[in-house]
Short mmCIF file of C-alpha atoms in Angstrom, two decimals:
data_model
loop_
_atom_site.label_atom_id
_atom_site.label_comp_id
_atom_site.label_asym_id
_atom_site.label_seq_id
_atom_site.Cartn_x
_atom_site.Cartn_y
_atom_site.Cartn_z
CA UNK F 1 -34.87 16.69 -1.44
CA UNK F 2 -31.26 17.37 -2.04
CA UNK F 3 -29.78 20.93 -2.47
CA UNK F 4 -26.56 21.40 -4.49
CA UNK F 5 -24.22 22.94 -1.75
CA UNK F 6 -20.93 24.57 -2.65
CA UNK F 7 -17.79 22.46 -3.27
CA UNK F 8 -16.52 20.45 -1.88
CA UNK F 9 -19.83 18.87 -1.45
CA UNK F 10 -21.31 16.98 -4.71
CA UNK F 11 -24.58 15.52 -5.28
CA UNK F 12 -25.62 12.18 -6.52
CA UNK F 13 -29.04 10.70 -6.90
CA UNK F 14 -30.39 10.05 -3.40
CA UNK F 15 -27.15 10.84 -1.70
CA UNK F 16 -24.60 13.57 -0.92
CA UNK F 17 -21.07 12.72 -1.45
CA UNK F 18 -18.08 14.65 0.13
CA UNK F 19 -14.49 14.78 -1.45
CA UNK F 20 -11.23 16.21 -0.02
CA UNK F 21 -10.13 18.72 -2.53
CA UNK F 22 -6.43 19.37 -2.08
CA UNK F 23 -3.03 19.55 -3.51
CA UNK F 24 -2.11 16.86 -1.18
CA UNK F 25 1.48 16.23 -1.06
CA UNK F 26 2.30 12.52 -1.57
CA UNK F 27 4.97 11.00 0.60
CA UNK F 28 6.33 7.57 1.56
CA UNK F 29 6.07 8.64 5.13
CA UNK F 30 2.63 7.07 5.65
CA UNK F 31 3.89 3.69 4.83
CA UNK F 32 6.81 4.10 7.17
CA UNK F 33 4.18 4.80 10.12
CA UNK F 34 2.43 1.67 9.34
CA UNK F 35 4.98 -0.93 9.18
CA UNK F 36 6.31 -0.96 5.69
CA UNK F 37 10.01 -0.57 6.71
CA UNK F 38 9.63 -3.55 8.99
CA UNK F 39 7.67 -5.36 6.51
CA UNK F 40 10.03 -4.99 3.48
CA UNK F 41 13.10 -5.17 5.65
CA UNK F 42 12.01 -8.55 7.16
CA UNK F 43 10.83 -10.18 4.02
CA UNK F 44 13.45 -8.70 1.61
CA UNK F 45 13.38 -8.08 -2.12
CA UNK F 46 10.61 -10.41 -2.78
CA UNK F 47 8.26 -9.23 -0.40
CA UNK F 48 4.42 -9.30 -1.35
CA UNK F 49 3.20 -6.29 -3.40
CA UNK F 50 -0.53 -7.16 -4.13
CA UNK F 51 0.30 -9.12 -7.21
CA UNK F 52 -2.61 -11.32 -7.96
CA UNK F 53 -5.07 -8.97 -6.38
CA UNK F 54 -8.05 -7.82 -8.34
CA UNK F 55 -9.41 -4.32 -7.09
CA UNK F 56 -12.08 -1.65 -7.71
CA UNK F 57 -11.95 2.06 -7.32
CA UNK F 58 -15.32 3.90 -6.91
CA UNK F 59 -15.28 7.51 -6.89
CA UNK F 60 -17.66 10.66 -7.14
CA UNK F 61 -17.90 12.95 -10.03
CA UNK F 62 -15.28 15.65 -9.33
CA UNK F 63 -16.81 18.05 -11.97
CA UNK F 64 -19.77 18.93 -9.72
CA UNK F 65 -22.02 19.06 -12.82
CA UNK F 66 -22.62 15.44 -13.78
CA UNK F 67 -19.59 15.20 -15.99
CA UNK F 68 -18.40 11.92 -14.57
CA UNK F 69 -14.88 12.96 -13.80
CA UNK F 70 -13.77 10.23 -11.73
CA UNK F 71 -10.95 8.10 -13.38
CA UNK F 72 -7.56 8.17 -12.16
CA UNK F 73 -5.48 9.41 -15.09
CA UNK F 74 -3.85 6.28 -16.75
CA UNK F 75 -1.07 8.26 -18.23
CA UNK F 76 0.35 9.42 -14.85
CA UNK F 77 3.67 7.69 -14.37
CA UNK F 78 2.42 6.06 -11.13
CA UNK F 79 -0.04 4.24 -13.09
CA UNK F 80 2.45 2.92 -15.60
CA UNK F 81 1.96 -0.71 -16.47
CA UNK F 82 -1.68 -0.91 -15.06
CA UNK F 83 -4.95 -1.50 -16.78
CA UNK F 84 -7.48 1.02 -15.51
CA UNK F 85 -10.96 -0.03 -16.87
CA UNK F 86 -13.77 2.57 -16.53
CA UNK F 87 -17.20 0.91 -16.03
CA UNK F 88 -18.92 4.11 -17.23
CA UNK F 89 -17.76 6.67 -19.87
CA UNK F 90 -15.99 9.72 -18.24
CA UNK F 91 -12.89 11.85 -17.67
CA UNK F 92 -9.97 12.01 -15.27
CA UNK F 93 -10.20 13.10 -11.80
CA UNK F 94 -7.17 14.63 -9.48
CA UNK F 95 -8.75 13.34 -6.35
CA UNK F 96 -9.17 9.82 -7.91
CA UNK F 97 -5.57 10.02 -8.98
CA UNK F 98 -4.23 10.88 -5.34
CA UNK F 99 -6.26 8.16 -3.95
CA UNK F 100 -4.97 5.52 -6.43
CA UNK F 101 -1.56 6.73 -6.05
CA UNK F 102 -1.87 5.47 -2.55
CA UNK F 103 -3.87 2.60 -3.47
CA UNK F 104 -1.77 0.85 -6.03
CA UNK F 105 0.83 3.61 -7.28
CA UNK F 106 4.13 2.26 -8.56
CA UNK F 107 6.29 4.14 -5.90
CA UNK F 108 3.78 5.64 -3.57
CA UNK F 109 1.75 2.49 -2.30
CA UNK F 110 2.26 -0.78 -0.60
CA UNK F 111 0.23 -2.64 -3.48
CA UNK F 112 2.43 -1.53 -6.41
CA UNK F 113 2.04 -5.11 -7.88
CA UNK F 114 -1.67 -4.37 -8.60
CA UNK F 115 -2.18 -4.11 -12.15
CA UNK F 116 -5.96 -4.95 -13.09
CA UNK F 117 -8.26 -2.12 -11.59
CA UNK F 118 -11.99 -1.57 -12.35
CA UNK F 119 -12.95 2.19 -12.02
CA UNK F 120 -16.68 2.95 -11.23
CA UNK F 121 -18.60 6.16 -10.89
CA UNK F 122 -20.02 6.06 -7.51
CA UNK F 123 -23.73 6.42 -8.53
CA UNK F 124 -23.35 3.43 -10.98
CA UNK F 125 -21.49 1.66 -8.39
CA UNK F 126 -24.19 1.99 -5.91
CA UNK F 127 -26.99 1.35 -8.58
CA UNK F 128 -25.12 -1.87 -9.54
CA UNK F 129 -23.79 -3.00 -6.17
CA UNK F 130 -25.56 -6.25 -5.87
CA UNK F 131 -24.32 -7.39 -9.50
CA UNK F 132 -20.60 -6.80 -8.80
CA UNK F 133 -18.43 -9.52 -9.23
CA UNK F 134 -17.05 -11.13 -6.18
CA UNK F 135 -13.63 -11.58 -7.39
CA UNK F 136 -12.89 -7.90 -7.06
CA UNK F 137 -11.86 -8.27 -3.55
CA UNK F 138 -11.06 -4.78 -2.52
CA UNK F 139 -13.23 -1.82 -3.13
CA UNK F 140 -12.08 1.78 -2.23
CA UNK F 141 -14.78 4.15 -1.75
CA UNK F 142 -13.12 7.56 -0.87
CA UNK F 143 -16.23 9.44 -0.72
CA UNK F 144 -19.19 9.46 1.71
CA UNK F 145 -22.86 9.70 1.31
CA UNK F 146 -26.38 9.73 2.90
CA UNK F 147 -29.41 8.22 1.68
CA UNK F 148 -32.52 10.78 1.55
CA UNK F 149 -35.11 7.69 2.38
CA UNK F 150 -35.43 3.99 3.28
CA UNK F 151 -31.97 4.31 5.08
CA UNK F 152 -32.12 0.82 6.88
CA UNK F 153 -33.35 -0.75 3.86
CA UNK F 154 -30.64 0.35 1.69
CA UNK F 155 -27.89 -0.13 4.24
CA UNK F 156 -29.25 -3.56 4.77
CA UNK F 157 -29.18 -4.27 1.06
CA UNK F 158 -25.55 -3.22 0.92
CA UNK F 159 -24.59 -5.49 3.86
CA UNK F 160 -26.52 -8.50 2.44
CA UNK F 161 -24.42 -8.18 -0.70
CA UNK F 162 -21.17 -7.97 1.30
CA UNK F 163 -22.13 -10.99 3.38
CA UNK F 164 -23.05 -12.84 0.01
CA UNK F 165 -20.21 -11.96 -2.08
CA UNK F 166 -17.37 -11.67 0.40
CA UNK F 167 -15.52 -8.78 -0.84
CA UNK F 168 -13.94 -6.03 1.36
CA UNK F 169 -15.57 -2.60 0.94
CA UNK F 170 -13.72 0.16 2.49
CA UNK F 171 -15.14 3.64 3.04
CA UNK F 172 -13.55 6.73 4.73
CA UNK F 173 -15.47 8.75 7.36
CA UNK F 174 -16.28 12.46 6.93
CA UNK F 175 -13.32 14.95 7.47
CA UNK F 176 -13.59 16.97 10.61
CA UNK F 177 -14.04 15.95 14.31
CA UNK F 178 -17.30 17.65 14.34
CA UNK F 179 -19.01 15.70 11.83
CA UNK F 180 -21.55 12.73 12.37
CA UNK F 181 -20.92 9.49 10.99
CA UNK F 182 -22.29 9.16 7.52
CA UNK F 183 -24.65 6.32 5.98
CA UNK F 184 -22.11 5.40 3.34
CA UNK F 185 -20.16 3.09 4.01
CA UNK F 186 -19.40 3.62 7.71
CA UNK F 187 -23.03 2.91 8.81
CA UNK F 188 -22.90 -0.34 7.22
CA UNK F 189 -22.21 -3.36 9.68
CA UNK F 190 -19.88 -5.22 7.13
CA UNK F 191 -17.71 -2.53 5.53
CA UNK F 192 -14.27 -1.50 6.92
CA UNK F 193 -14.57 2.13 7.82
CA UNK F 194 -11.46 4.40 8.00
CA UNK F 195 -10.45 7.53 9.82
CA UNK F 196 -7.17 9.30 10.10
CA UNK F 197 -4.57 9.16 12.97
CA UNK F 198 -4.87 12.49 14.02
CA UNK F 199 -8.56 12.15 14.87
CA UNK F 200 -9.96 14.64 12.36
CA UNK F 201 -12.81 12.50 11.24
CA UNK F 202 -16.49 11.78 12.08
CA UNK F 203 -17.09 10.43 15.62
CA UNK F 204 -19.88 9.56 18.04
CA UNK F 205 -20.88 6.24 16.68
CA UNK F 206 -23.46 5.58 13.99
CA UNK F 207 -26.78 7.56 13.95
CA UNK F 208 -28.74 5.78 11.53
CA UNK F 209 -32.23 5.40 13.11
CA UNK F 210 -33.47 1.77 12.91
CA UNK F 211 -29.99 0.14 11.72
CA UNK F 212 -27.77 -0.28 14.68
CA UNK F 213 -27.43 3.21 16.33
CA UNK F 214 -24.31 3.81 18.61
CA UNK F 215 -21.84 1.25 16.77
CA UNK F 216 -18.30 2.61 17.29
CA UNK F 217 -16.65 3.99 13.99
CA UNK F 218 -13.96 3.89 12.47
CA UNK F 219 -12.50 0.39 12.73
CA UNK F 220 -9.05 1.50 12.01
CA UNK F 221 -6.89 4.79 11.35
CA UNK F 222 -4.13 5.74 8.89
CA UNK F 223 -1.74 8.66 8.91
CA UNK F 224 -2.88 11.06 6.17
CA UNK F 225 -4.39 14.56 6.00
CA UNK F 226 -7.93 13.43 4.56
CA UNK F 227 -9.92 10.31 5.15
CA UNK F 228 -10.06 10.03 1.18
CA UNK F 229 -6.48 9.38 1.18
CA UNK F 230 -6.22 7.29 4.18
CA UNK F 231 -9.01 5.12 2.56
CA UNK F 232 -6.37 4.70 -0.40
CA UNK F 233 -3.75 3.66 2.02
CA UNK F 234 -6.00 1.24 3.87
CA UNK F 235 -7.08 -0.44 0.37
CA UNK F 236 -3.27 -0.69 -0.46
CA UNK F 237 -2.55 -2.67 2.68
CA UNK F 238 -5.73 -4.84 2.10
CA UNK F 239 -4.52 -5.52 -1.59
CA UNK F 240 -1.24 -6.77 -0.26
CA UNK F 241 -2.90 -8.92 2.15
CA UNK F 242 -5.24 -10.23 -0.70
CA UNK F 243 -2.28 -11.01 -2.78
CA UNK F 244 -0.70 -13.05 -0.18
CA UNK F 245 -3.99 -14.88 0.36
CA UNK F 246 -4.25 -15.86 -3.30
CA UNK F 247 -0.62 -16.75 -3.73
CA UNK F 248 -0.47 -18.96 -0.61
CA UNK F 249 -3.83 -20.51 -0.77
CA UNK F 250 -5.62 -18.89 2.41
CA UNK F 251 -8.93 -19.52 0.77
CA UNK F 252 -11.02 -18.56 3.93
CA UNK F 253 -9.42 -15.52 4.38
CA UNK F 254 -9.52 -14.45 0.64
CA UNK F 255 -13.05 -15.34 0.26
CA UNK F 256 -14.61 -14.18 3.63
CA UNK F 257 -14.28 -10.40 4.42
CA UNK F 258 -15.13 -10.94 7.97
CA UNK F 259 -11.81 -12.73 8.41
CA UNK F 260 -9.75 -10.07 6.44
CA UNK F 261 -11.31 -7.32 8.56
CA UNK F 262 -10.27 -9.21 11.64
CA UNK F 263 -6.75 -9.59 10.37
CA UNK F 264 -6.31 -6.04 9.46
CA UNK F 265 -7.79 -4.77 12.87
CA UNK F 266 -6.03 -7.33 15.15
CA UNK F 267 -2.67 -5.99 13.62
CA UNK F 268 -3.43 -2.30 14.45
CA UNK F 269 -1.32 -0.51 16.86
CA UNK F 270 -2.30 1.49 19.96
CA UNK F 271 1.01 3.19 20.93
CA UNK F 272 0.56 6.10 18.89
CA UNK F 273 -2.47 7.29 21.16
CA UNK F 274 -2.17 8.00 24.73
CA UNK F 275 -5.88 8.13 25.06
CA UNK F 276 -6.78 4.93 23.48
CA UNK F 277 -9.02 2.72 25.46
CA UNK F 278 -11.74 0.02 25.28
CA UNK F 279 -14.12 -1.55 27.78
CA UNK F 280 -15.78 -4.87 28.17
CA UNK F 281 -18.67 -3.38 26.41
CA UNK F 282 -17.14 -0.86 23.76
CA UNK F 283 -14.80 -2.89 21.97
CA UNK F 284 -13.30 -0.23 20.09
CA UNK F 285 -11.75 3.23 20.87
CA UNK F 286 -14.44 5.83 20.06
CA UNK F 287 -12.00 7.86 18.05
CA UNK F 288 -9.19 5.59 16.87
CA UNK F 289 -11.07 2.14 16.60
CA UNK F 290 -8.59 -0.63 16.91
CA UNK F 291 -5.91 1.57 16.25
CA UNK F 292 -3.46 2.51 13.40
CA UNK F 293 -3.25 -0.44 10.54
CA UNK F 294 0.08 -2.05 10.52
CA UNK F 295 0.88 -4.25 7.44
CA UNK F 296 3.72 -6.17 9.15
CA UNK F 297 1.50 -7.16 12.09
CA UNK F 298 -1.50 -8.24 9.76
CA UNK F 299 0.83 -9.80 7.41
CA UNK F 300 2.32 -12.05 10.29
CA UNK F 301 -1.36 -12.97 11.35
CA UNK F 302 -2.39 -13.94 7.86
CA UNK F 303 0.89 -15.84 6.94
CA UNK F 304 0.61 -17.85 10.22
CA UNK F 305 -2.46 -19.58 8.59
CA UNK F 306 -5.89 -20.39 9.44
CA UNK F 307 -6.53 -22.63 12.50
CA UNK F 308 -9.28 -24.66 13.80
CA UNK F 309 -10.49 -24.56 17.20
CA UNK F 310 -8.26 -26.51 19.72
CA UNK F 311 -4.66 -26.01 20.17
CA UNK F 312 -3.25 -23.15 18.16
CA UNK F 313 -0.16 -21.07 17.72
CA UNK F 314 0.13 -17.71 19.66
CA UNK F 315 -0.23 -15.68 16.35
CA UNK F 316 -2.81 -16.75 13.71
CA UNK F 317 -6.60 -16.53 12.50
CA UNK F 318 -9.60 -18.87 12.14
CA UNK F 319 -12.79 -18.96 10.15
CA UNK F 320 -15.65 -20.76 11.81
CA UNK F 321 -19.34 -20.88 12.69
CA UNK F 322 -21.24 -21.24 15.81
CA UNK F 323 -24.60 -22.86 15.05
CA UNK F 324 -26.82 -22.70 18.18
CA UNK F 325 -27.78 -20.22 20.81
CA UNK F 326 -26.55 -20.67 24.40
CA UNK F 327 -27.62 -24.05 25.71
CA UNK F 328 -26.41 -27.74 26.22
CA UNK F 329 -25.48 -28.07 22.66
CA UNK F 330 -21.87 -28.61 21.65
CA UNK F 331 -21.87 -25.85 19.10
CA UNK F 332 -22.68 -23.03 21.55
CA UNK F 333 -18.89 -21.84 21.72
CA UNK F 334 -15.66 -22.41 20.12
CA UNK F 335 -12.24 -22.46 22.08
CA UNK F 336 -8.66 -21.78 21.08
CA UNK F 337 -5.74 -22.62 23.33
CA UNK F 338 -2.26 -21.31 22.93
CA UNK F 339 0.85 -20.81 25.06
CA UNK F 340 3.32 -18.01 25.65
CA UNK F 341 6.79 -19.84 25.84
CA UNK F 342 8.83 -19.65 29.20
CA UNK F 343 11.16 -16.87 29.13
CA UNK F 344 9.06 -14.69 27.07
CA UNK F 345 6.33 -12.14 27.39
CA UNK F 346 3.58 -11.24 24.77
CA UNK F 347 4.27 -7.34 24.62
CA UNK F 348 1.39 -6.91 22.84
CA UNK F 349 -1.63 -9.12 22.70
CA UNK F 350 -4.33 -8.30 20.39
CA UNK F 351 -7.45 -10.31 19.25
CA UNK F 352 -10.37 -9.21 17.03
CA UNK F 353 -13.56 -11.18 16.72
CA UNK F 354 -15.67 -10.12 13.46
CA UNK F 355 -18.80 -11.45 12.00
CA UNK F 356 -21.28 -10.08 9.32
CA UNK F 357 -24.72 -8.84 9.67
CA UNK F 358 -27.05 -10.55 7.08
CA UNK F 359 -28.58 -7.06 6.38
CA UNK F 360 -32.21 -7.82 7.77
CA UNK F 361 -33.55 -8.87 10.91
CA UNK F 362 -31.95 -8.64 14.15
CA UNK F 363 -28.19 -8.56 14.18
CA UNK F 364 -26.54 -11.50 15.50
CA UNK F 365 -24.42 -11.03 18.60
CA UNK F 366 -21.02 -12.97 19.71
CA UNK F 367 -19.06 -12.78 22.92
CA UNK F 368 -15.25 -13.16 23.25
CA UNK F 369 -13.45 -14.15 26.47
CA UNK F 370 -9.62 -14.62 27.53
CA UNK F 371 -8.90 -17.03 30.08
CA UNK F 372 -5.66 -17.99 32.09
CA UNK F 373 -5.37 -21.79 32.39
CA UNK F 374 -2.35 -21.80 34.95
CA UNK F 375 -3.51 -23.11 38.30
CA UNK F 376 -7.15 -23.21 37.07
CA UNK F 377 -9.26 -21.21 34.77
CA UNK F 378 -9.29 -17.69 35.46
CA UNK F 379 -11.18 -15.01 33.32
CA UNK F 380 -8.51 -12.40 32.53
CA UNK F 381 -10.66 -10.33 30.14
CA UNK F 382 -13.88 -9.99 28.12
CA UNK F 383 -15.49 -8.27 25.18
CA UNK F 384 -19.21 -8.45 24.81
CA UNK F 385 -20.76 -5.35 23.05
CA UNK F 386 -24.65 -5.12 22.59
CA UNK F 387 -24.57 -3.45 19.40
CA UNK F 388 -21.28 -3.85 17.55
CA UNK F 389 -20.50 -6.80 15.20
CA UNK F 390 -16.87 -6.71 16.43
CA UNK F 391 -15.39 -7.59 19.85
CA UNK F 392 -11.78 -6.84 20.83
CA UNK F 393 -9.28 -7.63 23.55
CA UNK F 394 -6.00 -5.91 24.02
CA UNK F 395 -3.39 -6.80 26.56
CA UNK F 396 0.06 -5.74 27.17
CA UNK F 397 2.75 -7.96 28.95
CA UNK F 398 0.80 -11.21 28.92
CA UNK F 399 3.34 -13.45 30.89
CA UNK F 400 4.36 -16.83 29.84
CA UNK F 401 1.71 -19.50 30.20
CA UNK F 402 -1.38 -21.13 28.77
CA UNK F 403 -4.29 -19.27 27.62
CA UNK F 404 -7.72 -19.98 26.18
CA UNK F 405 -9.81 -17.57 23.68
CA UNK F 406 -13.55 -18.58 23.63
CA UNK F 407 -15.97 -17.33 21.12
CA UNK F 408 -19.59 -17.75 22.10
CA UNK F 409 -23.13 -16.48 21.54
CA UNK F 410 -24.90 -13.72 23.37
CA UNK F 411 -28.01 -14.15 21.31
CA UNK F 412 -30.82 -16.48 21.29
CA UNK F 413 -31.17 -16.96 17.59
CA UNK F 414 -31.17 -20.46 16.24
CA UNK F 415 -29.19 -20.15 13.13
CA UNK F 416 -25.46 -20.42 12.30
CA UNK F 417 -23.10 -17.57 12.57
CA UNK F 418 -19.88 -17.68 10.43
CA UNK F 419 -17.08 -15.38 12.11
CA UNK F 420 -13.75 -14.35 11.56
CA UNK F 421 -11.17 -14.53 14.50
CA UNK F 422 -7.58 -13.09 14.19
CA UNK F 423 -5.14 -12.88 17.08
CA UNK F 424 -1.30 -11.69 17.52
CA UNK F 425 1.28 -12.30 20.22
CA UNK F 426 4.29 -10.08 19.73
CA UNK F 427 6.63 -11.56 22.04
CA UNK F 428 9.31 -9.60 23.73
CA UNK F 429 11.10 -9.26 27.21
CA UNK F 430 8.05 -7.97 29.00
CA UNK F 431 8.08 -4.95 31.65
CA UNK F 432 11.57 -3.50 32.17
CA UNK F 433 12.92 -1.77 35.37
CA UNK F 434 16.01 0.35 35.37
CA UNK F 435 17.41 1.52 38.74
CA UNK F 436 20.23 4.07 39.02
CA UNK F 437 21.81 4.90 42.21
CA UNK F 438 24.20 7.51 43.33
CA UNK F 439 25.82 8.00 46.93
CA UNK F 440 23.70 9.78 49.29
CA UNK F 441 20.91 10.28 46.82
CA UNK F 442 17.74 7.94 46.63
CA UNK F 443 17.45 5.63 43.88
CA UNK F 444 15.61 6.55 40.87
CA UNK F 445 13.44 3.66 39.23
CA UNK F 446 12.64 3.81 35.42
CA UNK F 447 9.93 1.39 34.30
CA UNK F 448 9.07 0.72 30.81
CA UNK F 449 6.88 -1.28 28.52
CA UNK F 450 3.82 -1.22 30.74
CA UNK F 451 0.25 -0.78 30.30
CA UNK F 452 -1.21 2.83 30.64
CA UNK F 453 -4.27 3.31 32.98
CA UNK F 454 -3.66 0.44 35.24
CA UNK F 455 -2.49 0.81 38.63
CA UNK F 456 0.93 -0.42 39.58
CA UNK F 457 2.66 -1.14 43.24
CA UNK F 458 6.41 -0.80 43.90
CA UNK F 459 7.37 -2.66 47.15
CA UNK F 460 10.65 -3.16 49.08
CA UNK F 461 11.87 -5.89 51.00
CA UNK F 462 15.09 -6.44 53.10
CA UNK F 463 14.94 -10.27 52.78
CA UNK F 464 12.54 -11.10 49.59
CA UNK F 465 10.05 -12.34 52.26
CA UNK F 466 8.64 -9.42 53.87
CA UNK F 467 7.56 -6.56 51.67
CA UNK F 468 6.49 -2.77 52.26
CA UNK F 469 4.64 -0.66 49.95
CA UNK F 470 6.82 2.19 48.54
CA UNK F 471 4.58 3.69 45.77
CA UNK F 472 1.45 3.27 43.92
CA UNK F 473 1.32 4.72 40.46
CA UNK F 474 -0.97 4.70 37.19
CA UNK F 475 0.87 5.53 33.98
CA UNK F 476 -1.05 7.78 31.69
CA UNK F 477 1.03 7.02 28.56
CA UNK F 478 2.21 3.76 27.08
CA UNK F 479 5.92 3.87 28.33
#
């Protein structure tokens, strides 16, 4: 049974939706913070703008009385030149327009080249979810909901359709750090859930009994005042990437959302968050996920092209499968070997492994390992969550040398698993040490570009053979 609450809560059959009602001020600042300036500055006037990407925007009824006000106003200047096709008769929505401006607005989005948009009323969108066309690759869902019954069955049905059709469903978390993770769409396995850089969104992991309790959400965050608007920004970034995939013929990335999710998440940055962390069994930060989305990083990964297991570039992506459970078969793992060139460091090395849940049965489980191959095979890091369908390794200052990424199964299910793997190595000078000295004053040592929460030791030597420990410290911030 559902109760009609006071705004901003709205009611749809079998679920409750929440919208952020606000006179939100639009600004290009959010784009700057997610790599837009580096993206456009590097690629020049012909930078990708989402042209060729077909998208979908689903919105709840803003009227609160089943008036079906869910359509972004097509007469607004930011919508000029675009064809917005409502799939249900209805009126305009201010909330939908604000989201659309961030998603595909002419001057307020990254994907201003998107011109073909299907607008859906959220209730009809859910009812007809399994019949949605697969070529609408990016779905914006700037609303949340909770099923009143058959939660696992309903979520499983959504995941099954996403897995079969390959489109990317993007959904915001609830607003407020004291809220729990909603069913829609954050409690699915296969959608991309979005929070805000401030951390003012749902947290605590998924809570849907019988459907993967304890999975970390969100996957990414963006800088905005509400999760609804951050969702529009995430869709804008995704539409640009899908446009590139279509234009450049990256078929596996364009038609398999597990690949595009991996590419978006592997490009996310961490340096905005002094508290960001992960463990070998918790792949994402429990507030900020993989970090703040970054269009330039994710574009670099996508543009590097899909690569098969074996020798690979230090930045790229792969779509592949593992067929067998652990055992003697040749299909129990996939390995990728890359080299950080002499004289360089990977100032940031980030890799995401992502796979879909088929929507029923026991979710499949994969593992990700990073090895150094210099002077033998040494395990440097691993990610092996028992509940998430994502694994993540992040390192700063990976020195020059040879490395291997290995994807393997942690389950005993005898059926194939398709996966998306994306990795990036941002080459740079590595850790930097600056020493300033004055007469009769102890030298001051400044060390930058190091990994927070790791222990470092400063030693000194009179002859470069015999060393004495001077100081041990653990940075609490990134620089």
